[in-house]
Short mmCIF file of C-alpha atoms in Angstrom, two decimals:
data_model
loop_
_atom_site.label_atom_id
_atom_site.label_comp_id
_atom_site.label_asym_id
_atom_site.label_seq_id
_atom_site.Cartn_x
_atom_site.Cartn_y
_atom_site.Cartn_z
CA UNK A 1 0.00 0.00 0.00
CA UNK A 2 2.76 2.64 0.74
CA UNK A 3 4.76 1.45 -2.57
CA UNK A 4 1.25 2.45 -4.24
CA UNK A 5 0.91 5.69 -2.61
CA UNK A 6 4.23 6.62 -3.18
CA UNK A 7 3.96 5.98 -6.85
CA UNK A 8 0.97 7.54 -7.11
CA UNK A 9 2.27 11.02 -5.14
CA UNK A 10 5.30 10.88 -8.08
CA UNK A 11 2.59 11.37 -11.15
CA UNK A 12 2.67 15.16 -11.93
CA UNK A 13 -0.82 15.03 -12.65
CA UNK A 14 -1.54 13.62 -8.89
CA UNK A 15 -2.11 16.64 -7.08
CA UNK A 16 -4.25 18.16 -9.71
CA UNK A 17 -6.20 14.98 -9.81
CA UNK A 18 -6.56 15.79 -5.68
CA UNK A 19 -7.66 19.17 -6.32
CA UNK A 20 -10.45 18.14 -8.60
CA UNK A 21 -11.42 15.21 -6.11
CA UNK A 22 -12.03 17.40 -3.23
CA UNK A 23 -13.77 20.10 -5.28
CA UNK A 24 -16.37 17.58 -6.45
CA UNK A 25 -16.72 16.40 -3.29
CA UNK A 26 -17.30 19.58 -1.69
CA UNK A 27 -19.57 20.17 -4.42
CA UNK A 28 -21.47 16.72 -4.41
CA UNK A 29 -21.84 17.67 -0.46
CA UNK A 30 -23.38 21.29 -1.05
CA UNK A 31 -25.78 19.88 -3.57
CA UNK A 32 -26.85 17.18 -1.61
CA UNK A 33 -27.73 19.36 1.46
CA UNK A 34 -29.47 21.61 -0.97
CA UNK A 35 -31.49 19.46 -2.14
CA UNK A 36 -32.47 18.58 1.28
CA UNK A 37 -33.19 21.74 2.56
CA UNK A 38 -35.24 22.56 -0.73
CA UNK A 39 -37.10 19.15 0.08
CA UNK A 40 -37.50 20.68 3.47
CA UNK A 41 -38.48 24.01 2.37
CA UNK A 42 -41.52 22.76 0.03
CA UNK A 43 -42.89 20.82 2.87
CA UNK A 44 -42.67 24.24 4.91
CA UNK A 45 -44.75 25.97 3.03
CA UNK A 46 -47.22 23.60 1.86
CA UNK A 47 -47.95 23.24 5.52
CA UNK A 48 -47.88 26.52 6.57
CA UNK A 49 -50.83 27.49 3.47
CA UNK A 50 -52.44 23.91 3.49
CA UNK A 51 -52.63 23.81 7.19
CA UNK A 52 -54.25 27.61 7.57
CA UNK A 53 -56.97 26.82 4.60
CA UNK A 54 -57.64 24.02 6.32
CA UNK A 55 -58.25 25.48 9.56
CA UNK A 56 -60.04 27.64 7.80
CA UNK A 57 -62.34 25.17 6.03
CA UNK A 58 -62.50 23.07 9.53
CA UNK A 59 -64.23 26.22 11.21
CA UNK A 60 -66.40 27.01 8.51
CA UNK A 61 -67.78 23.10 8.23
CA UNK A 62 -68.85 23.26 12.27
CA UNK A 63 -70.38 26.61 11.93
CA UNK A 64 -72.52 25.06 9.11
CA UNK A 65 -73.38 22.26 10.94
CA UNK A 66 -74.12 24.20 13.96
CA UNK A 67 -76.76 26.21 11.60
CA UNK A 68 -78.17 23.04 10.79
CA UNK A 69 -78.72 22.19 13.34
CA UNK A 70 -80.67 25.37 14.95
CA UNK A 71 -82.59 25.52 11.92
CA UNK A 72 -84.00 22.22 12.29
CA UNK A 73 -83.99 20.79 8.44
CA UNK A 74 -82.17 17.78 9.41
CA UNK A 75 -79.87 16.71 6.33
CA UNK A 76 -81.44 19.09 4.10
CA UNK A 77 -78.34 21.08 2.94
CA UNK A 78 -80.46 23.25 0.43
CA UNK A 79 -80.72 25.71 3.70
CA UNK A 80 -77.08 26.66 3.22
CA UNK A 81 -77.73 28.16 0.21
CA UNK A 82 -79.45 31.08 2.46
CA UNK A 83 -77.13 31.12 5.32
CA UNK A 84 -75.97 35.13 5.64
CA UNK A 85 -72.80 35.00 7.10
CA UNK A 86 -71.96 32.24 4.28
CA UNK A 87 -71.97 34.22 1.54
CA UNK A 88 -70.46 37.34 2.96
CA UNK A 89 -67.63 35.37 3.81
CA UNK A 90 -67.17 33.80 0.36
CA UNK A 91 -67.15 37.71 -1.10
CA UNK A 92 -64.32 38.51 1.02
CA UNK A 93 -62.07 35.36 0.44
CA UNK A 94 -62.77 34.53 -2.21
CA UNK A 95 -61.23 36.85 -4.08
CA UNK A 96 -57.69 36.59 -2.90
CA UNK A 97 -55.08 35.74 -4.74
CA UNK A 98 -54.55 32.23 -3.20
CA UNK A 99 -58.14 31.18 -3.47
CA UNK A 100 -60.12 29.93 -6.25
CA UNK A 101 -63.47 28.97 -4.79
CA UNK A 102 -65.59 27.38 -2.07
CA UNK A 103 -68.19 24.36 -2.32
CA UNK A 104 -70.62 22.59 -0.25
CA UNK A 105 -71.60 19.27 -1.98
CA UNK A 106 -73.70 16.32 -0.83
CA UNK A 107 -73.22 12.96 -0.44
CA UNK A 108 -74.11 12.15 -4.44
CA UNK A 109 -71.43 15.07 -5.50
CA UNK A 110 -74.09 17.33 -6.24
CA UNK A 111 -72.86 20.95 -5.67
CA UNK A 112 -75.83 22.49 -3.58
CA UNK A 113 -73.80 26.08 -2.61
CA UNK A 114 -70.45 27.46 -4.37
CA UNK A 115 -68.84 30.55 -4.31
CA UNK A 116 -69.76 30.90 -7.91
CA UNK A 117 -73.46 30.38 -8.18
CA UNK A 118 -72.99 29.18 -11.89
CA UNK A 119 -72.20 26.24 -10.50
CA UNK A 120 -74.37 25.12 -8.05
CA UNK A 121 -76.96 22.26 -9.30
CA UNK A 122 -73.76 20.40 -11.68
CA UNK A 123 -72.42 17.18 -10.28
CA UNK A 124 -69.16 16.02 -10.05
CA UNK A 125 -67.40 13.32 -11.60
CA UNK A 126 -66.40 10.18 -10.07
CA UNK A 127 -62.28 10.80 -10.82
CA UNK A 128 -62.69 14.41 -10.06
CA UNK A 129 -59.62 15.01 -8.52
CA UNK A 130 -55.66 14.08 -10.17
CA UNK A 131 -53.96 12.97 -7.14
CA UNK A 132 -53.09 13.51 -3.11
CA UNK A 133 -51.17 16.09 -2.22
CA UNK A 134 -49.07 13.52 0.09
CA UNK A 135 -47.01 16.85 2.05
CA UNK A 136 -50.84 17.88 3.29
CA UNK A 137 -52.50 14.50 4.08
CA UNK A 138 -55.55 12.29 2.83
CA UNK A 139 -57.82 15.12 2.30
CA UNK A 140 -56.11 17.41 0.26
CA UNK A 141 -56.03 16.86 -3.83
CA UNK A 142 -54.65 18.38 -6.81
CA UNK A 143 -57.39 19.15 -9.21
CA UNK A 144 -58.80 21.01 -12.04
CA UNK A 145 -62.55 19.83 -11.87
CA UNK A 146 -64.32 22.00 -14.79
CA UNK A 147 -67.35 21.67 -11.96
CA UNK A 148 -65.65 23.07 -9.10
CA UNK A 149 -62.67 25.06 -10.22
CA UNK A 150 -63.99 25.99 -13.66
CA UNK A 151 -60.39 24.37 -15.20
CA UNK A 152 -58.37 26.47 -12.81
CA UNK A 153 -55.65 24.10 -11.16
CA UNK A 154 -56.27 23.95 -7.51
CA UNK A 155 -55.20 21.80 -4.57
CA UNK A 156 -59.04 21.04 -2.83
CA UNK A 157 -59.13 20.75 0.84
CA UNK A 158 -62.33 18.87 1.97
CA UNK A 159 -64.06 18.65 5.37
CA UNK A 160 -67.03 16.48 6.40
CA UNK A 161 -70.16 18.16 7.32
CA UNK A 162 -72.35 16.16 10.27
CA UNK A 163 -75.38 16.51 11.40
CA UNK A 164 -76.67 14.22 14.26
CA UNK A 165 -73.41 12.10 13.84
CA UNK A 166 -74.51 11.06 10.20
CA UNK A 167 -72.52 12.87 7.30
CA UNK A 168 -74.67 14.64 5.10
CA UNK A 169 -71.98 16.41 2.76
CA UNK A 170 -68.43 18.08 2.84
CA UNK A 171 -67.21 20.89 2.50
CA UNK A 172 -64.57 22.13 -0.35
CA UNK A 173 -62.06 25.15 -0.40
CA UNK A 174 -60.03 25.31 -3.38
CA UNK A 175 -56.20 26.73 -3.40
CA UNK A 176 -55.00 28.31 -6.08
CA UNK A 177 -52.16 25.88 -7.22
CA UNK A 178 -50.27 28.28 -9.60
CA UNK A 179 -49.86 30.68 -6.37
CA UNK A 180 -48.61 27.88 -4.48
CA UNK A 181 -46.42 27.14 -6.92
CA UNK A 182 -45.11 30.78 -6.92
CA UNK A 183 -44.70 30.45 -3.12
CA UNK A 184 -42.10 27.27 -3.67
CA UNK A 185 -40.60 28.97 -5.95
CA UNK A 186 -39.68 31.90 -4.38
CA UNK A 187 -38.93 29.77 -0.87
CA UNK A 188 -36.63 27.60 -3.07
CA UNK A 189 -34.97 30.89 -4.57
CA UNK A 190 -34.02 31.86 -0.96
CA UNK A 191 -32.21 27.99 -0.36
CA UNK A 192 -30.36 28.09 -3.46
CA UNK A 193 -28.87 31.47 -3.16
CA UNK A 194 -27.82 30.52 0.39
CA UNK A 195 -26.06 26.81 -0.75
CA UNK A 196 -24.64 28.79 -3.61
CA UNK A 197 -23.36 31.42 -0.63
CA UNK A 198 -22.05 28.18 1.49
CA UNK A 199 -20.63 25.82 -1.72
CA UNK A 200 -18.89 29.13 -2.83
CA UNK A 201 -17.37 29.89 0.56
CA UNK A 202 -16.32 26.38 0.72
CA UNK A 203 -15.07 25.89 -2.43
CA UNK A 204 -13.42 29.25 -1.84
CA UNK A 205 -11.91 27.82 1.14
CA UNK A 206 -10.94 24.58 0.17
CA UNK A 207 -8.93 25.95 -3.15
CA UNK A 208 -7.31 28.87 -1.38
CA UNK A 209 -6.23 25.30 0.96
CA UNK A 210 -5.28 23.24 -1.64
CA UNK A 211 -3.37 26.31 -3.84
CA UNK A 212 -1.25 26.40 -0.18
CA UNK A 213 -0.78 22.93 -0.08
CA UNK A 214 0.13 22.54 -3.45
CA UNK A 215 2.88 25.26 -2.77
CA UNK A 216 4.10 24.24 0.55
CA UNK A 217 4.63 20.44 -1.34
CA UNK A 218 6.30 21.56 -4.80
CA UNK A 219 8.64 23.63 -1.84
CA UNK A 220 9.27 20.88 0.19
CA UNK A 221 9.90 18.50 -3.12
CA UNK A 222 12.60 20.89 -4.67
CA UNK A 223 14.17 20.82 -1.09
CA UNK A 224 14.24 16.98 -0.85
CA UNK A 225 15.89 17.35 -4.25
CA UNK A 226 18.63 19.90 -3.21
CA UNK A 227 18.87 17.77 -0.16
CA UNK A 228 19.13 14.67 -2.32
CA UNK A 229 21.89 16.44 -4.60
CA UNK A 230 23.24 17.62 -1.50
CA UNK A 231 23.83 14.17 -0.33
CA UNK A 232 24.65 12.83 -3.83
CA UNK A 233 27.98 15.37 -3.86
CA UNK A 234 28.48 14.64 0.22
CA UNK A 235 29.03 11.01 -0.81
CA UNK A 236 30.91 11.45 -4.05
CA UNK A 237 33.30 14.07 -2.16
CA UNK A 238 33.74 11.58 0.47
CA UNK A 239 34.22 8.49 -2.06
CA UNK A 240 36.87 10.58 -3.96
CA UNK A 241 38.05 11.07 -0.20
CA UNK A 242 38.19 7.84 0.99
CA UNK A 243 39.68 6.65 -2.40
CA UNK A 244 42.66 8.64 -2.34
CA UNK A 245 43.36 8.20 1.24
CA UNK A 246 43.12 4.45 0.58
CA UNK A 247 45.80 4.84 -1.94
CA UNK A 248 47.49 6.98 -0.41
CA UNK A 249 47.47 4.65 2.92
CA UNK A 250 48.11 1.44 1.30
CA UNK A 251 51.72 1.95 0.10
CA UNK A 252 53.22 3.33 3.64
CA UNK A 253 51.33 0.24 5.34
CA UNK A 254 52.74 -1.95 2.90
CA UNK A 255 56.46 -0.94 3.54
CA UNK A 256 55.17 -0.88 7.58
CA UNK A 257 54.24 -4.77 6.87
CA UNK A 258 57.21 -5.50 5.39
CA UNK A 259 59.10 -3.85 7.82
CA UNK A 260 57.59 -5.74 10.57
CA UNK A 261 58.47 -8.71 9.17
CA UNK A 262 62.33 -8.09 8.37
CA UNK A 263 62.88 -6.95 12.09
CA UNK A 264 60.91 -9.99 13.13
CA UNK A 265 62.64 -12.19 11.42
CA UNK A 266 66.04 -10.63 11.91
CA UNK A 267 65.40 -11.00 15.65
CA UNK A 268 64.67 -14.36 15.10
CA UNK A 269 67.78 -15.16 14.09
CA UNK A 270 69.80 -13.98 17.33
CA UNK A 271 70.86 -16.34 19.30
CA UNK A 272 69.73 -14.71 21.72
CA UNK A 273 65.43 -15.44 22.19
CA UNK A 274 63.21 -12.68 22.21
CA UNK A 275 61.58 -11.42 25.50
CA UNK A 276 57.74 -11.53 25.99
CA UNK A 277 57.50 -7.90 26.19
CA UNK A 278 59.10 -7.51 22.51
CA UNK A 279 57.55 -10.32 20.88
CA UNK A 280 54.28 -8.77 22.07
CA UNK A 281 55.02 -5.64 20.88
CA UNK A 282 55.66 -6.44 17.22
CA UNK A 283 52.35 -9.23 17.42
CA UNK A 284 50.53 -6.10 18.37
CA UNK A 285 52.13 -4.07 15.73
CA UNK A 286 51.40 -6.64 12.75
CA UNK A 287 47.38 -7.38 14.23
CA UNK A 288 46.88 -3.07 14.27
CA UNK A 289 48.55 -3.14 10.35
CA UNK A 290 46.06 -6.15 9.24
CA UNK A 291 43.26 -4.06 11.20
CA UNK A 292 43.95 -0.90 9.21
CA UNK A 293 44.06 -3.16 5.58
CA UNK A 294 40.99 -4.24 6.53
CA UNK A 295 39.49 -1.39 7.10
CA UNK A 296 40.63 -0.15 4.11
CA UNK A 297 39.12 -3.22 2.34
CA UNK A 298 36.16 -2.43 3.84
CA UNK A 299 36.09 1.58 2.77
CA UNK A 300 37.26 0.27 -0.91
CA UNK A 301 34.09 -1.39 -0.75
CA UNK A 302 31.82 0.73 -0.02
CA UNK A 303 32.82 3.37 -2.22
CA UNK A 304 33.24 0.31 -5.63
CA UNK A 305 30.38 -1.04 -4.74
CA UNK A 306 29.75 -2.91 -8.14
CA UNK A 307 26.27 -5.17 -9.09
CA UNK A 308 27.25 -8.80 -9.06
CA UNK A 309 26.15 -11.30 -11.57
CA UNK A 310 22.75 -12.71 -10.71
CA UNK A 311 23.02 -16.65 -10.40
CA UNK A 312 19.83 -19.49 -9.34
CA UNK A 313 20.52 -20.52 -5.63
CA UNK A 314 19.21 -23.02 -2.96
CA UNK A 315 18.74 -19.76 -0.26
CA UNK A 316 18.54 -22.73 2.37
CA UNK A 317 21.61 -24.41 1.37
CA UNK A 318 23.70 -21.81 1.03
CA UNK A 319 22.38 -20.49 4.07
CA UNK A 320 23.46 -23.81 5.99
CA UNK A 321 27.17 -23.50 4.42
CA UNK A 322 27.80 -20.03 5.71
CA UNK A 323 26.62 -20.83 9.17
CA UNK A 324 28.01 -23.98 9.45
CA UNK A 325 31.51 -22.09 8.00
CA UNK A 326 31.19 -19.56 10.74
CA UNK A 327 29.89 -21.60 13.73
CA UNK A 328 33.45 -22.84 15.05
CA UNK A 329 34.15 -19.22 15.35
CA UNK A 330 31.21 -18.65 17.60
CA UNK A 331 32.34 -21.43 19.54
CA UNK A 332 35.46 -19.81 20.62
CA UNK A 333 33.27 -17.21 22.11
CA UNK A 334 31.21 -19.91 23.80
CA UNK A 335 28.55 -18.24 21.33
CA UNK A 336 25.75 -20.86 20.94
CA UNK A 337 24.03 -21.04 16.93
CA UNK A 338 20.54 -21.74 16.93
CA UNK A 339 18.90 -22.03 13.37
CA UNK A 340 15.30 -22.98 12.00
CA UNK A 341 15.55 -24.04 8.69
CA UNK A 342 12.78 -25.54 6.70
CA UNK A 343 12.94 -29.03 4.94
CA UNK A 344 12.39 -27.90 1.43
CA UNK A 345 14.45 -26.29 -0.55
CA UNK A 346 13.67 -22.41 -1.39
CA UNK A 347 15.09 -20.94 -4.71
CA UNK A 348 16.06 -17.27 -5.16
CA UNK A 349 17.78 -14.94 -7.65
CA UNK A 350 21.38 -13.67 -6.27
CA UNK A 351 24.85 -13.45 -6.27
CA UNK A 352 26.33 -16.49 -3.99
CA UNK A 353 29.27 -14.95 -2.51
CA UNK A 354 27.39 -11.46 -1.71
CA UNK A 355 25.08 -13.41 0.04
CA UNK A 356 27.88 -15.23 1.98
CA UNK A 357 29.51 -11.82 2.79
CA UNK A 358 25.76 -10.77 3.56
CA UNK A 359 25.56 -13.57 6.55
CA UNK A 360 29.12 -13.51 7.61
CA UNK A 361 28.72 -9.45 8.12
CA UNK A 362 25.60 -10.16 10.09
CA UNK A 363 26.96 -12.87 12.21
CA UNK A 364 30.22 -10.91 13.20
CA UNK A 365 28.45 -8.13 13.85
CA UNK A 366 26.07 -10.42 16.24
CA UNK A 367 29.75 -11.89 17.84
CA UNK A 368 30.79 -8.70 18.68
CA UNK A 369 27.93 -7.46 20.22
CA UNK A 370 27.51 -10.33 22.77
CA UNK A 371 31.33 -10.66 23.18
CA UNK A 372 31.64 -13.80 25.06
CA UNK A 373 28.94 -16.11 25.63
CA UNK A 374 25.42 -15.46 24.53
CA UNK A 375 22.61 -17.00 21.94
CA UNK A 376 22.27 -16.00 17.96
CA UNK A 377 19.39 -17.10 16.27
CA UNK A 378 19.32 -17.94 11.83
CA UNK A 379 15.62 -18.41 10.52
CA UNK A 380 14.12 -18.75 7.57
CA UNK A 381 11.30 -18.56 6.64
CA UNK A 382 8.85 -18.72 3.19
CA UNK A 383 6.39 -15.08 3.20
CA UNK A 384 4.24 -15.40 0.06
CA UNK A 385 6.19 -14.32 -2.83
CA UNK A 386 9.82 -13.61 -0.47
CA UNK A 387 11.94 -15.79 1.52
CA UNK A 388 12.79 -14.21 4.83
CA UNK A 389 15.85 -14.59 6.75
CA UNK A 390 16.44 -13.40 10.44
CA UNK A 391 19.70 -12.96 12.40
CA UNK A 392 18.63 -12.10 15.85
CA UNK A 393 21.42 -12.06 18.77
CA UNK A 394 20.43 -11.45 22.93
CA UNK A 395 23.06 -8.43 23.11
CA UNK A 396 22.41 -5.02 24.01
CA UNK A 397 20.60 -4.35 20.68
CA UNK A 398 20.19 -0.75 19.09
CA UNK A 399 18.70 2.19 20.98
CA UNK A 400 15.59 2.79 19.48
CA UNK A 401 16.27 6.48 18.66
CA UNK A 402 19.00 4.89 16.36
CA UNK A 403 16.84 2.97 14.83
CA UNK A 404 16.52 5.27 11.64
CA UNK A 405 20.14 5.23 11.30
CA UNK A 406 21.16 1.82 11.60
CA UNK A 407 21.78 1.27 7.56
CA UNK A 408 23.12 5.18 6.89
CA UNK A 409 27.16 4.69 6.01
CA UNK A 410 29.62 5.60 9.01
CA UNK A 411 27.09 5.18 11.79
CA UNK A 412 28.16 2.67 14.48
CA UNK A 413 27.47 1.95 17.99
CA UNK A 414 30.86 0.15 18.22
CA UNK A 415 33.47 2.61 19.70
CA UNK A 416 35.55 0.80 17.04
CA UNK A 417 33.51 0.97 14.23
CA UNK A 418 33.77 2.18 11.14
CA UNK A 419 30.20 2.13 10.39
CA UNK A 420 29.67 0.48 7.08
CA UNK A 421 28.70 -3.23 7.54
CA UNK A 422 25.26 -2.78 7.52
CA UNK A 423 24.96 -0.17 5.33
CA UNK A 424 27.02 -2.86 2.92
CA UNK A 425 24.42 -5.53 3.67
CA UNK A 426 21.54 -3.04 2.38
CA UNK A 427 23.02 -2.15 -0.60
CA UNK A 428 24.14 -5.91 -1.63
CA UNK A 429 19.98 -6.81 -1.00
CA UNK A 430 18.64 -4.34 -2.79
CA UNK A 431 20.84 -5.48 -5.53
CA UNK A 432 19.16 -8.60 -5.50
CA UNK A 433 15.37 -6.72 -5.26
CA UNK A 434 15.19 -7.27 -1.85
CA UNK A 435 14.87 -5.37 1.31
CA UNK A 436 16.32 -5.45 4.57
CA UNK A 437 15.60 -4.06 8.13
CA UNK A 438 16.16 -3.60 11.76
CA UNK A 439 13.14 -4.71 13.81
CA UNK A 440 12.90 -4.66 17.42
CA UNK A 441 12.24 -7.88 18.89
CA UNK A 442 10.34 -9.14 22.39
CA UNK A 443 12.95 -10.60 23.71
CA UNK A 444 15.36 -7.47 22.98
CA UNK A 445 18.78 -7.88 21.50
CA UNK A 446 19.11 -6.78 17.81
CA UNK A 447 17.16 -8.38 14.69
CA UNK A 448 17.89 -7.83 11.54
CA UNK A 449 15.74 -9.29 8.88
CA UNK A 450 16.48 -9.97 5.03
CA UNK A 451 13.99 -10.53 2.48
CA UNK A 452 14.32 -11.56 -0.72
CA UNK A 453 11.75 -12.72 -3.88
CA UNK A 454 11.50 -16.26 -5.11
CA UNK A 455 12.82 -16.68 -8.26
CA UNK A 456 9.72 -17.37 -11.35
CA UNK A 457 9.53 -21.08 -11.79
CA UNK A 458 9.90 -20.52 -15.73
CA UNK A 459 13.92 -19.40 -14.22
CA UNK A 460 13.87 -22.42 -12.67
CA UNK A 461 13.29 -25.05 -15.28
CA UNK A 462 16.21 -22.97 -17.35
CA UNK A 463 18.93 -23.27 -14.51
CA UNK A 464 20.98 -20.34 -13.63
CA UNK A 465 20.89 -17.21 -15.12
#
């Protein structure tokens, strides 16, 4: 997943492709809560209207059932027709902008009393009405009955009228839909403008963001990059360094060596046998010049570090050989080797003798952190398409702040050190397409573990390449 990420954060078009994502997401977000709110906002104000027409309606209906009532006709609702306070009423709402007409209609549909006499004596159809107006409940319908509305498009509100518990009729008030309409409309106007407020503050936001994180990244690119080159002339200055000085070194020590071994053999020759103190002396003196060639091996190393040839190998086996190879120098150090090897064989791509100088780095570096006595543990171990192997010690292990620098050249926790062993062992692996780290372990001490991919079984059946 991170080898993904960081390929993806290399693509130039990446960041732009960021950008764009968050913008339509931003803008998918405002849109959606928009469209809520508008959803909300129609709801609003079909209640608000529906609900006071319909209080409306519900008072007139028990007024004319109270009238009824006193007048004594029973279900006769032709006595509405001469109701005063009916009519008056009609005059005065009728004749708004949001109404379109009033009806009181018996049981058969027959419209005994309208606000338009014209239409008093017609009868409505059966499917009078389009549909529910679901926002406003059961009793509310959109409809454009010639017989009530005279083709105008209303939503009809309708309320019972009772008279000694037994419906006789209802009664209709009719609102004009096209002023509803106008109403949502200019309720939706208001959300819109304020989303389009709140997506453009956002978006504002989130490119003025983006612009500044696009900057701060391109910045902090081009300074990996002088950083990088930075490093890049650091280690070539200190290559050319170390090469000359090698040179430069070498011939002196060689004439020191030599040297060392004309007096020693010159003194050998006495009759006279040398004392303790001076044969000591010039053992010391020929162990310090080996210990400088070999650090000088090792810098002249590091710095022609050249790829080996790739070559089909039993990991396992060769594995084995190296340990076995190494173990009677353990032993001297009353070091014990444990190792978990599996039974099969496991075949990788590599170089053999890198990977011996691999395991032999790793195992002296494990002697010389427990000194004398202690436990080092070899595993390996098959992890999907890599082989894995551990070399894990019980020493003091690595400070965990250090942990980051373990595989940088020249760092060492050794007072003798030089530094370079494990940086060596990370360059050889990722040679081979591997990868190596440091990982801390429960039972402490220092682990380092190697992995490495199986080789394609169409390699295989060719042999080594």
């Amino acid at each position: 997943m991170d080898d993904l990420l960081a390929k993806f954060g290399k693509q130039r078009w990446a960041p732009y492709l960021c950008v764009g994502t968050a913008l339509a997401l931003v803008v998918l977000l405002g849109l959606c809560g928009a469209y809520l709110e508008l959803d909300r906002a129609r709801t609003g104000v079909i209640s608000a209207v529906i609900g006071r027409w319909q209080s409306h309606a519900e008072r007139t209906a028990g007024n004319l059932e109270s009238a009824l009532a006193d007048a004594g006709t029973g279900p006769d609702l032709a006595a509405t027709r001469d109701v005063p306070w009916l009519r008056a009423r009609w005059a005065q709402v009728i004749h708004q902008p949001e109404r379109v007409y009033a009806a009181i209609v018996d049981n058969s549909g027959v419209i005994i009393a309208h606000s338009d006499p014209d239409h008093e004596g017609l009868r409505i159809p059966e499917q009078w009405f389009i549909a529910e107006l679901a926002e406003a409940g059961p009793n509310v319908v959109e409809t454009d009955c010639q017989e009530l509305t005279g083709g105008t498009a209303a939503y009809d509100i309708q309320v019972p009228i009772s008279v000694g518990g037994t419906r006789v009729g209802t009664y209709h008030s009719g609102v004009n839909a096209a002023w509803l309409q106008n109403q949502l409309t200019a309720a939706r106007s208001v959300v819109l403008r304020r989303w389009m407020l709140v997506i453009g503050g956002i978006v504002a936001v989130v490119t003025v963001a983006v612009l500044a994180l696009l900057g701060i990244t391109r910045r902090t690119v081009a300074l990996e990059g002088e950083l990088s080159r930075a490093e890049l002339e650091r280690i070539a200055a200190i290559n050319r360094l170390i090469t000359g000085l090698a040179h430069e070194i070498r011939n002196p020590l060689n004439a020191i060596k030599l040297n060392l071994f004309a007096v020693t053999r010159r003194l050998e020759r006495r009759a006279e046998p040398l004392d303790d103190t001076t044969t000591q002396m010039l053992e010391a003196s020929t162990a310090e010049v080996g210990r400088v060639e070999e650090l000088m091996r090792e810098l002249l190393g590091y710095v022609r570090d050249e790829p080996q040839a790739h070559e089909l190998v039993d990991l396992v086996a060769e594995v084995r050989n190296a340990v076995t190879f190494y173990e009677p120098v353990l032993a001297e150090d009353h070091i014990r080797l444990h190792t978990d090897f599996p039974e099969e064989s496991i075949e990788v791509r590599l170089n053999r003798r890198r990977l011996r100088q691999i395991l032999l780095n790793l195992l002296t570096n494990s002697r010389e952190a427990l000194g004398e006595q202690g436990h080092i543990w070899v595993t390996i171990r098959r992890h999907d398409d890599f082989a894995e192997v551990e070399v894990r010690d019980d020493g003091p292990g690595i400070p965990l702040q250090d942990k980051e620098k373990v595989f940088e050249p020249f760092f060492s926790t050794k007072s003798a050190g030089v530094g370079l062993g494990l940086t060596l062992v990370r360059n050889y692996v990722l040679q081979f397409g591997g990868d190596v780290r440091w990982i801390k372990h429960d039972k402490g001490g220092s682990c380092i573990q190697l992995s490495f991919p199986l080789a394609d079984p169409s390699v295989l059946a060719r042999g080594a390449v």
